[in-house]
Coordinates of C-alpha atoms in Angstrom, one line a residue:
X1 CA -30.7 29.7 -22.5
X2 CA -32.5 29.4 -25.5
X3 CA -35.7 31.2 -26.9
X4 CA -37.9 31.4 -29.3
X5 CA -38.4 35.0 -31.2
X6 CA -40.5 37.7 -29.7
X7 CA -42.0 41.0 -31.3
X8 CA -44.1 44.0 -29.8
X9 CA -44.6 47.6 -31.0
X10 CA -42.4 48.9 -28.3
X11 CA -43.7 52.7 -28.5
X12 CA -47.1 54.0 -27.3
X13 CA -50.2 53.5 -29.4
X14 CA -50.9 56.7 -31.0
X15 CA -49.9 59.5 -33.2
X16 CA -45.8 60.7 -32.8
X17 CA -42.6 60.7 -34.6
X18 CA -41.9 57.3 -35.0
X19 CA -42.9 54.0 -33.8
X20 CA -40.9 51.1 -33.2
X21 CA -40.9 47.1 -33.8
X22 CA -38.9 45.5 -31.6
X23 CA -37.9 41.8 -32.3
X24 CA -35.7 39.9 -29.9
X25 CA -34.5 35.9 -30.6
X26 CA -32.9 33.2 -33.2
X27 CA -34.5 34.4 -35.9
X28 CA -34.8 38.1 -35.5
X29 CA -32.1 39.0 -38.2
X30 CA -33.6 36.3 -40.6
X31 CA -37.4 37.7 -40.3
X32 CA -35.6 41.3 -40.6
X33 CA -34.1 39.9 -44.0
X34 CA -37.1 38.6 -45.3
X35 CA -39.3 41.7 -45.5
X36 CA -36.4 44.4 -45.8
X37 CA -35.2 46.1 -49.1
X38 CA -32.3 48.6 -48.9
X39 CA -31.3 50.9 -51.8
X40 CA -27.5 49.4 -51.1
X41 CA -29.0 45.8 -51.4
X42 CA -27.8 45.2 -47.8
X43 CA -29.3 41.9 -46.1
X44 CA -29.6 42.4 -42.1
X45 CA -28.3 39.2 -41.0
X46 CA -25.0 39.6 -43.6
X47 CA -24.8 43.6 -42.1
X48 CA -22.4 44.3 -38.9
X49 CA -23.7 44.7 -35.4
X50 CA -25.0 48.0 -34.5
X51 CA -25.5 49.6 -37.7
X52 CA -28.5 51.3 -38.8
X53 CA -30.0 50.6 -42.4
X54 CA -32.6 52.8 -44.6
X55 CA -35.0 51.0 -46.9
X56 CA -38.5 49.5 -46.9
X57 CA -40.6 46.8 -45.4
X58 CA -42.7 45.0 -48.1
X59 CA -45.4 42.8 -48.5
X60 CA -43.0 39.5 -49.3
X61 CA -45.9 38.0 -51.7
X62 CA -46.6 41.4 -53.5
X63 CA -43.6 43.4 -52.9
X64 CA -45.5 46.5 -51.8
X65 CA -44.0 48.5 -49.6
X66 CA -46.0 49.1 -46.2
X67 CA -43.9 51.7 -44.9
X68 CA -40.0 53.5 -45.2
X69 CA -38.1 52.7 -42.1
X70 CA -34.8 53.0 -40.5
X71 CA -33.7 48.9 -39.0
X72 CA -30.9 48.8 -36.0
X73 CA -29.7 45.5 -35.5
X74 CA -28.3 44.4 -32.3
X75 CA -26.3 41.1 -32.1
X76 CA -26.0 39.0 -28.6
X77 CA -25.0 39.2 -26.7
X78 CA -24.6 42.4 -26.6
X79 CA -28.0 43.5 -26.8
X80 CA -31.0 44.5 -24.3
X81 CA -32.3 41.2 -24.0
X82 CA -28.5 39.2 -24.7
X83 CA -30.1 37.6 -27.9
X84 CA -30.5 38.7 -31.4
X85 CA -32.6 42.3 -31.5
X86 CA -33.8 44.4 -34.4
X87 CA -35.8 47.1 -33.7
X88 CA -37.8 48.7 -36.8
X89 CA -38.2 52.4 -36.6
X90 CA -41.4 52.9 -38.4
X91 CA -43.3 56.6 -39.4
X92 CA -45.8 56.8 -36.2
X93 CA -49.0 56.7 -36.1
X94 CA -51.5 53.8 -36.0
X95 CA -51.1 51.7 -38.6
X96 CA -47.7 51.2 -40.0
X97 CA -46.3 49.6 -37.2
X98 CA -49.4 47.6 -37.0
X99 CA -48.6 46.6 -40.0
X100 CA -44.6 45.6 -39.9
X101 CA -45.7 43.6 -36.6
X102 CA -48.3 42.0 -38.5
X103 CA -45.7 40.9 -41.0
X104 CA -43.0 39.9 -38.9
X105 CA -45.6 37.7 -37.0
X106 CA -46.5 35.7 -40.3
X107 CA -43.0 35.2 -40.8
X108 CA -42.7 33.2 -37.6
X109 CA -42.3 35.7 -34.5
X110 CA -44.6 35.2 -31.8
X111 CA -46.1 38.5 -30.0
X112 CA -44.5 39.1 -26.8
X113 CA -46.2 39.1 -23.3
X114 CA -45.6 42.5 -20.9
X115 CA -42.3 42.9 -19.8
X116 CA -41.0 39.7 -22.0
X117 CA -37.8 42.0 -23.2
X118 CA -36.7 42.7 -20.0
X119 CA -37.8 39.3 -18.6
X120 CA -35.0 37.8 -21.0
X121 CA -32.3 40.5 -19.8
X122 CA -33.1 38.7 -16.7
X123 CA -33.0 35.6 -17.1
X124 CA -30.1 35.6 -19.4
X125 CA -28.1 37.0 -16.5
X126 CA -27.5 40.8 -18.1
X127 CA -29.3 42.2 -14.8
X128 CA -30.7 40.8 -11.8
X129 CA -34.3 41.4 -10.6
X130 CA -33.8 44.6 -8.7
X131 CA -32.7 46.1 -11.8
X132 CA -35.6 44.6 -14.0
X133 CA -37.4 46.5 -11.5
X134 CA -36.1 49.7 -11.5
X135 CA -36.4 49.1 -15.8
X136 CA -40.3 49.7 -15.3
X137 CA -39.6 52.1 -12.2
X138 CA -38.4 54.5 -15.2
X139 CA -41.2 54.1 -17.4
X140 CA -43.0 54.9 -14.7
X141 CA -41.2 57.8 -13.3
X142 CA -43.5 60.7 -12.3
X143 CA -40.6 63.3 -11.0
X144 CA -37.0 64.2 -11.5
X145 CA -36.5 62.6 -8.3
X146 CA -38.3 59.3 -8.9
X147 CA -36.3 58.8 -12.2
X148 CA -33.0 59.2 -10.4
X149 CA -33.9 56.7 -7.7
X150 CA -34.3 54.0 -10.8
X151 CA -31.3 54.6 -12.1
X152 CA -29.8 54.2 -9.0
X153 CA -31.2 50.7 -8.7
X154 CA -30.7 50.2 -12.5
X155 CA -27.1 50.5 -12.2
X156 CA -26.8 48.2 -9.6
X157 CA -26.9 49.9 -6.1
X158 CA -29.3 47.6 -4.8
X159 CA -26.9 44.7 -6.1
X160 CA -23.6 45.6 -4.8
X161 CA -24.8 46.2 -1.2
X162 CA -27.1 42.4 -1.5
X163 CA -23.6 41.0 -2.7
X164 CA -21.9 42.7 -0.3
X165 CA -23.7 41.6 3.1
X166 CA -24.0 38.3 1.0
X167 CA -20.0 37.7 1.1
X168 CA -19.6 39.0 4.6
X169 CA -21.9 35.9 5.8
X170 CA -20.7 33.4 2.8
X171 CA -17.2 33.9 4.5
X172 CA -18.8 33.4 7.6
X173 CA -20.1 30.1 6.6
X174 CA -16.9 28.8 5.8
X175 CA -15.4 29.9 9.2
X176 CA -18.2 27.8 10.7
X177 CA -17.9 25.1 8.5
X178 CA -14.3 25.0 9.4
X179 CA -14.9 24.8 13.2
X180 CA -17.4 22.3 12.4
X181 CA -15.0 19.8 10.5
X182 CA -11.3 20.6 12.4
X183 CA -12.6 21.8 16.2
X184 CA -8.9 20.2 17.1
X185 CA -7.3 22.5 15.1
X186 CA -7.2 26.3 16.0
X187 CA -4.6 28.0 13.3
X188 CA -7.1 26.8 10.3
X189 CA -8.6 30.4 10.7
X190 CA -12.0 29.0 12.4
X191 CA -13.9 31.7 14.1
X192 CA -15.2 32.2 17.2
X193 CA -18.5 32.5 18.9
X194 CA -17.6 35.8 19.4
X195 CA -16.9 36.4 16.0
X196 CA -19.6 34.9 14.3
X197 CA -22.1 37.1 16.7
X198 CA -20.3 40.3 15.8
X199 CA -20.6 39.5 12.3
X200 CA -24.2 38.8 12.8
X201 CA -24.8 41.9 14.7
X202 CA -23.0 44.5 12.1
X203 CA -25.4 42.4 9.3
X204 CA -28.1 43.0 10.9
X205 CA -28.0 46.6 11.7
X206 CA -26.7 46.9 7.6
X207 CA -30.3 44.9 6.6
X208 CA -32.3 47.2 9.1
X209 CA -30.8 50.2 8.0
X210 CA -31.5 49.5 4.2
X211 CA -35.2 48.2 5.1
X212 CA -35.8 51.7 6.4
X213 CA -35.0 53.1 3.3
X214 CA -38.6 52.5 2.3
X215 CA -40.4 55.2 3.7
X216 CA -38.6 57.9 2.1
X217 CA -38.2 55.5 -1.3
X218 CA -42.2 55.1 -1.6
X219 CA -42.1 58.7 -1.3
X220 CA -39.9 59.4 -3.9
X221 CA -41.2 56.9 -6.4
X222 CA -45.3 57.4 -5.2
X223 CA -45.1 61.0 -4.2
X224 CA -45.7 62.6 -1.2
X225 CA -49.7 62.6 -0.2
X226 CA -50.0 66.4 1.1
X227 CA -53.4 66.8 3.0
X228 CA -55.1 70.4 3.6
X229 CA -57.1 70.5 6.7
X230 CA -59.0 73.2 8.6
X231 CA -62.4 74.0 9.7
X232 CA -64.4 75.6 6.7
X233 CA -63.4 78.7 5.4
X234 CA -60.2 79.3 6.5
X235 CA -58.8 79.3 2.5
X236 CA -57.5 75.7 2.1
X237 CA -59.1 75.8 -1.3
X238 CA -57.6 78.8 -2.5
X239 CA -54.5 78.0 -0.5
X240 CA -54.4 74.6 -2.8
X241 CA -55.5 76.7 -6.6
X242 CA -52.1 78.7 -4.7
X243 CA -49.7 75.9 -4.5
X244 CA -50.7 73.9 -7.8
X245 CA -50.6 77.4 -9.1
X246 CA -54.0 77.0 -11.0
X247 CA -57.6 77.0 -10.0
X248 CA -58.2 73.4 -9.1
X249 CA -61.4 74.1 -6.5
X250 CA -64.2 76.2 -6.1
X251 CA -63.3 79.2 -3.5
X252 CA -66.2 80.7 -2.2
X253 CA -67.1 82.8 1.0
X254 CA -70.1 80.4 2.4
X255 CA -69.4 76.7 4.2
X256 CA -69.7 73.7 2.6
X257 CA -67.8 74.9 -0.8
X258 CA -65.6 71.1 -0.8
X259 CA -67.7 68.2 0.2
X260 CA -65.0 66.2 -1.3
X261 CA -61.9 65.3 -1.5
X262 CA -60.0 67.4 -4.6
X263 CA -56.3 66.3 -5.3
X264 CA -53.7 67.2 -7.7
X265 CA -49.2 67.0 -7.7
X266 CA -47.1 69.4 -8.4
X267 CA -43.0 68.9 -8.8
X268 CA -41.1 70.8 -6.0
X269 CA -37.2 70.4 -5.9
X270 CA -37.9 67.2 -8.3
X271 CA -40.1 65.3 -5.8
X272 CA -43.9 64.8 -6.6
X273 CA -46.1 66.1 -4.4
X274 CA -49.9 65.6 -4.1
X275 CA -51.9 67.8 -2.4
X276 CA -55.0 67.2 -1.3
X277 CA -58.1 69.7 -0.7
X278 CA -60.3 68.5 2.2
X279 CA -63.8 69.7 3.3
X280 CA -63.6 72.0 6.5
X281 CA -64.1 69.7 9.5
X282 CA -67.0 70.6 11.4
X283 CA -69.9 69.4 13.3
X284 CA -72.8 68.5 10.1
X285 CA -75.1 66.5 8.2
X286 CA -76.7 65.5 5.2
X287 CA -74.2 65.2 2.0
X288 CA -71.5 67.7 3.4
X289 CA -71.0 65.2 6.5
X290 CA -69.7 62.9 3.9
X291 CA -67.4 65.2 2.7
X292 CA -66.4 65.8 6.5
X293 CA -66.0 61.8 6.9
X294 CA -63.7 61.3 3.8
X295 CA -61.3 64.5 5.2
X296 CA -61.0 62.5 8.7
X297 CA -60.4 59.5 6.6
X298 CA -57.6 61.2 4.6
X299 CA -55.6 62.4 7.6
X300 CA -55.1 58.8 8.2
X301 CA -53.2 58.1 4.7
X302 CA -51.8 61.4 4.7
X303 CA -47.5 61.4 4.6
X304 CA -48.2 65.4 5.4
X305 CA -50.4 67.2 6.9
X306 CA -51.2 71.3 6.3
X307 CA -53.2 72.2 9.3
X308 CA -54.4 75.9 8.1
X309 CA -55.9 78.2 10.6
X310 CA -57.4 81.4 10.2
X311 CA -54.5 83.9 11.9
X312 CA -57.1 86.9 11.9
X313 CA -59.2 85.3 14.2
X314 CA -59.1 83.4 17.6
X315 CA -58.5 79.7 17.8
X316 CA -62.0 77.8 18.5
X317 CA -63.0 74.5 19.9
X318 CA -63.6 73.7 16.0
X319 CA -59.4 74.7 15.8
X320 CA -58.7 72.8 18.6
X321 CA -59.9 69.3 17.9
X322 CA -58.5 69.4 14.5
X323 CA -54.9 70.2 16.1
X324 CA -55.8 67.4 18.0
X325 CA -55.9 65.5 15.3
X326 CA -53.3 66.7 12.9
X327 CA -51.0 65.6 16.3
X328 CA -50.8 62.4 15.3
X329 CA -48.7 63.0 12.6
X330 CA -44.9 63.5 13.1
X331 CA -44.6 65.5 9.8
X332 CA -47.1 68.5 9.4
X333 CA -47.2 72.0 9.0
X334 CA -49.1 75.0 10.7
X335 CA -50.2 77.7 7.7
X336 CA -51.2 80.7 9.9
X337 CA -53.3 81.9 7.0
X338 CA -55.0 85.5 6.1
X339 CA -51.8 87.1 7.7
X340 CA -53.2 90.3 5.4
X341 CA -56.0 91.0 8.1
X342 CA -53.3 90.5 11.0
X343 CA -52.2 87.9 13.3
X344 CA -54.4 87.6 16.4
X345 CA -52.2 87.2 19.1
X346 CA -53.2 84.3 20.8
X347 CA -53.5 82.5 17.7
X348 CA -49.8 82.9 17.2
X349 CA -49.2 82.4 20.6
X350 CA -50.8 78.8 20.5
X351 CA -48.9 77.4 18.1
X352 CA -45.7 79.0 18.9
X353 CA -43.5 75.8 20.2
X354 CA -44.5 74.2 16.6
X355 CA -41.4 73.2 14.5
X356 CA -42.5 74.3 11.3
X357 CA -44.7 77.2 11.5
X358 CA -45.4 79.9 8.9
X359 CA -47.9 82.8 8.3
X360 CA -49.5 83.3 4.4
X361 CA -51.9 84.8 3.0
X362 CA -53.6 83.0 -0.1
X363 CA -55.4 86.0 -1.2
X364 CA -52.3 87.9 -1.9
X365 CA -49.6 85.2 -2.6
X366 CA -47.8 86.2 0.3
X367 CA -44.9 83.3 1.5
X368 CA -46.6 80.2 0.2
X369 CA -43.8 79.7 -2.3
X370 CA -41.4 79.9 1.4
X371 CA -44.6 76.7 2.8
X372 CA -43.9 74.5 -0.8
X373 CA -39.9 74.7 0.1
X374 CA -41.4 73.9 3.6
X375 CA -43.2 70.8 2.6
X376 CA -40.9 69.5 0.2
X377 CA -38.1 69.6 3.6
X378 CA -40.8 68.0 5.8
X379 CA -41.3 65.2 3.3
X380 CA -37.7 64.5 3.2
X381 CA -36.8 65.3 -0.1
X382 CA -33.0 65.6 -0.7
X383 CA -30.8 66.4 -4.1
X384 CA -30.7 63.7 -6.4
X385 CA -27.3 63.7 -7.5
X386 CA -26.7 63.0 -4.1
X387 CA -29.0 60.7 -3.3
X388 CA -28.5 56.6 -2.1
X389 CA -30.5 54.0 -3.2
X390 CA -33.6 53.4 -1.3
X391 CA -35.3 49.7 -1.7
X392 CA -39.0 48.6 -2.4
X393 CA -42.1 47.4 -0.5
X394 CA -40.5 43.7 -1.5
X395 CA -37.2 44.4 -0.8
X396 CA -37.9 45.7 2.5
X397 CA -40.3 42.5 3.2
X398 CA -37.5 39.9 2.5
X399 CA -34.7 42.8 4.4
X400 CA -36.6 42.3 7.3
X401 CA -36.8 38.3 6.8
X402 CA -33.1 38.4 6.7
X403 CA -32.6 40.5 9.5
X404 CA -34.5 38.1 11.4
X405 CA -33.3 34.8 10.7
X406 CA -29.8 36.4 11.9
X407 CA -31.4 37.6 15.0
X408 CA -32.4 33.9 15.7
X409 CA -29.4 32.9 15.0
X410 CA -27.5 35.6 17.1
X411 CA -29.9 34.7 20.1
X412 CA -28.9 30.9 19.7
X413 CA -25.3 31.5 20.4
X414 CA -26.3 34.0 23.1
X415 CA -27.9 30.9 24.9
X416 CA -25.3 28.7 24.7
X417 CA -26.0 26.3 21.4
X418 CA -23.7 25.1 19.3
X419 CA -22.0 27.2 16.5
X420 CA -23.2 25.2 13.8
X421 CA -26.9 25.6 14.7
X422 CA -26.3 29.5 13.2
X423 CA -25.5 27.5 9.7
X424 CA -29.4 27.1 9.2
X425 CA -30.0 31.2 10.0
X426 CA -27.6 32.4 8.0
X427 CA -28.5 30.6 4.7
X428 CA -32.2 31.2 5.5
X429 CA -30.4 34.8 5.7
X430 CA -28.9 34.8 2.3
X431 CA -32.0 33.1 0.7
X432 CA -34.2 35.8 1.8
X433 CA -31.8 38.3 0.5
X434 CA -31.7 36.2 -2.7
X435 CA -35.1 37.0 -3.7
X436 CA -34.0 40.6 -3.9
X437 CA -31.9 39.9 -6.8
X438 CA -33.9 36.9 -8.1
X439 CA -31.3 34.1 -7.5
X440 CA -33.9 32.5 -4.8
X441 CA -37.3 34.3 -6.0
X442 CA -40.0 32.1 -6.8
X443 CA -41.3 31.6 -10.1
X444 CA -45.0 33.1 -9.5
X445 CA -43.0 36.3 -7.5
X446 CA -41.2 36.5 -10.9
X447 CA -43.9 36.4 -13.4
X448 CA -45.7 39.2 -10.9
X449 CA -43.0 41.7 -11.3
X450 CA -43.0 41.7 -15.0
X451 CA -46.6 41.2 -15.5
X452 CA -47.2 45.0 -14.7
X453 CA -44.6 46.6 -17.2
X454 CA -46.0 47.8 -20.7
X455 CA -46.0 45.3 -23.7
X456 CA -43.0 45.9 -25.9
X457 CA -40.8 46.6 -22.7

């Protein structure tokens, strides 16, 4: 597939070390050539592949130079993009690189769009669209743990178990085709009803499993929402300034402190986790009810909830109805706090069939490191290095498309039909699953993906 030649400033805008020009296409090395001087008189397209060169880019008309740079040049196809690259490293800052891409735009480039680099690696069939995924997945990393689950999909997990469900039901197809053409002949390896539903059933269970990967793979790229509720003044705030370990809201000793909602993420066992500071629930008016309105509305998005009490004192009717509704959430925690005054006895007591239930004390510090090991195991985290891949919003979409078209297909031969009417399912099956690595996905679902990564990526 042929292109023309693209170039970006492929670093972020601003002051740093360096800054780089990226240039991808036929003409890369030639542009390169045309505005680089070397001290050893080397010309990039005559140098080898995956050298690096010292020298200059000048002004072609005056010979000025705009700026001393280090050139690595990448032949295709073994390159990023499979084509021609040269990527000028330029001093950073604002203007050089400004500069050199000016140049190497009069000399015939054409500015790239977001995501065009890794749009080519695509299309020229180095990686498949999961992987140009996880490629600005990475970029966008915001823990240890989200980084790991790109590379995971960068390297191909994703792929290889597509491929692998994909040749499971190719094969299947040709069984089917063969019954189809020979049905007088049974030693031509044509399989059975029976055999063709089995293999349905062990691919579906394989796409359902992977589609429910998401949950814990939004949380891992996204980061866990954490939400702090309580009636007012039972320390969420200072409970929060504990856990970010800096003071991020007001703490005060009168109600109505937070009227809104005050967020911030912290990194624990390398999964982000945000942590949100609500106003105390209670009955109100006025500009604090608002506060009260957006803490009910947060319980709703919250992955996690922190339902603190105060442990010192008897639970109320205030306690009870927000237990009631912290309930509704399968993963949440009960912080028994101001355990430095002394648990009230049937405080503890109440709570005492809770799963994860632990006594702090914000003022003092006392076990809220032991409740951030808590929420991190309540929000699923898990070691990277062990980690599997988990799949997307889109991936799970067109997994659970899959899955389905093999149901219909499984419930077809379950009433009787025809073997050959499960033909129809399963390719609707393996197009679905096609769009997962691009083979299938539609040109507008395409352009989408790699309309949201950076220009110069």
């Amino acid at each position: 597939m042929q292109f023309d030649t693209i170039a970006a400033i492929s670093t972020a805008q601003g002051f740093g070390g360096i800054s780089i020009v990226r240039i991808s296409g036929p003409e890369a090395f030639d542009i390169c050539s045309s505005i680089f001087t070397s001290p050893s008189k080397t010309k990039i397209k005559d140098a080898p592949s995956f050298t690096i060169h010292y020298g200059s880019i000048c002004h072609t008309q005056t010979g000025e130079a705009i700026d001393e740079v280090l050139v690595s040049k990448m032949s295709g196809p073994k390159s990023y993009t499979r084509e021609d690259i040269i990527e000028i490293n330029c001093h950073g800052g604002l203007v050089p690189a400004r500069l050199v891409l000016e140049l190497v735009v009069a000399k015939g480039a054409r500015l790239a769009e977001a995501g065009e680099f890794t749009k080519r690696a695509f299309l020229n069939g180095r990686i498949d669209l999961s992987q140009a995924e996880a490629v600005g997945q990475m970029v966008e990393a915001n823990s240890e743990m989200s980084l790991a689950a790109a590379m995971s999909q960068l390297s191909g997990a994703t792929q290889e178990a597509v491929d692998s469900i994909k040749g499971k039901l190719v094969g299947g197809l040709a069984e089917i085709e063969v019954a189809i053409q020979y049905p007088e002949y049974d030693d031509l390896g044509a399989a059975t009803d029976e055999q063709i539903a089995g293999l349905l059933e062990e691919s579906i269970a394989v796409l359902r499993q992977l589609a429910s990967t998401y949950k814990k793979g939004q949380a891992i790229r996204e980061g866990v929402k954490a939400v702090i509720i309580g009636k007012p003044n039972v320390g969420k705030s200072m409970l929060l300034n504990r856990l970010l370990g800096k003071d991020r809201a007001i703490v005060a000793d009168f109600m109505g402190t937070t009227r809104d909602v005050i967020d911030d993420w912290v990194t624990i066992r390398g999964l982000a986790i945000r942590f949100y500071d609500t106003a105390g629930i209670r009955e109100t008016s006025g500009i604090e009810q608002l506060g009260v309105d957006r803490s009910i509305a947060a319980i709703d998005e919250a992955d996690l909830i922190i339902f603190v009490v105060d442990a010192s004192q008897p639970l109320d009717s205030q306690d009870k109805s927000i237990y009631e509704m912290a309930a509704s959430k399968p993963e949440r925690i009960i912080a028994l706090n101001k355990s430095d005054l002394g648990a009230n006895p049937q405080t503890k007591a109440f709570f005492s069939g809770e799963e994860r239930l632990i006594e702090v004390s914000a003022k003092d510090n006392t076990n809220v490191g032991v409740l951030a090991e808590l929420v991190a195991d309540a929000s699923g985290a898990f070691e990277a290095s062990g980690m599997n891949f988990t799949v997307t919003l889109r991936h799970k979409l067109a997994l659970e498309s899959a899955a389905q078209a093999l149901s219909d297909g499984l419930e077809a031969l379950k009433k009787g039909f025809p073997i050959d009417f499960v033909e129809t399912d399963i390719n609707d099956c393996l197009y679905h699953l096609g769009q997962i690595t691009g083979e299938s996905a539609p040109e507008e679902i395409i352009d989408e993906i790699f309309s949201r990564f950076c220009i110069g990526k």
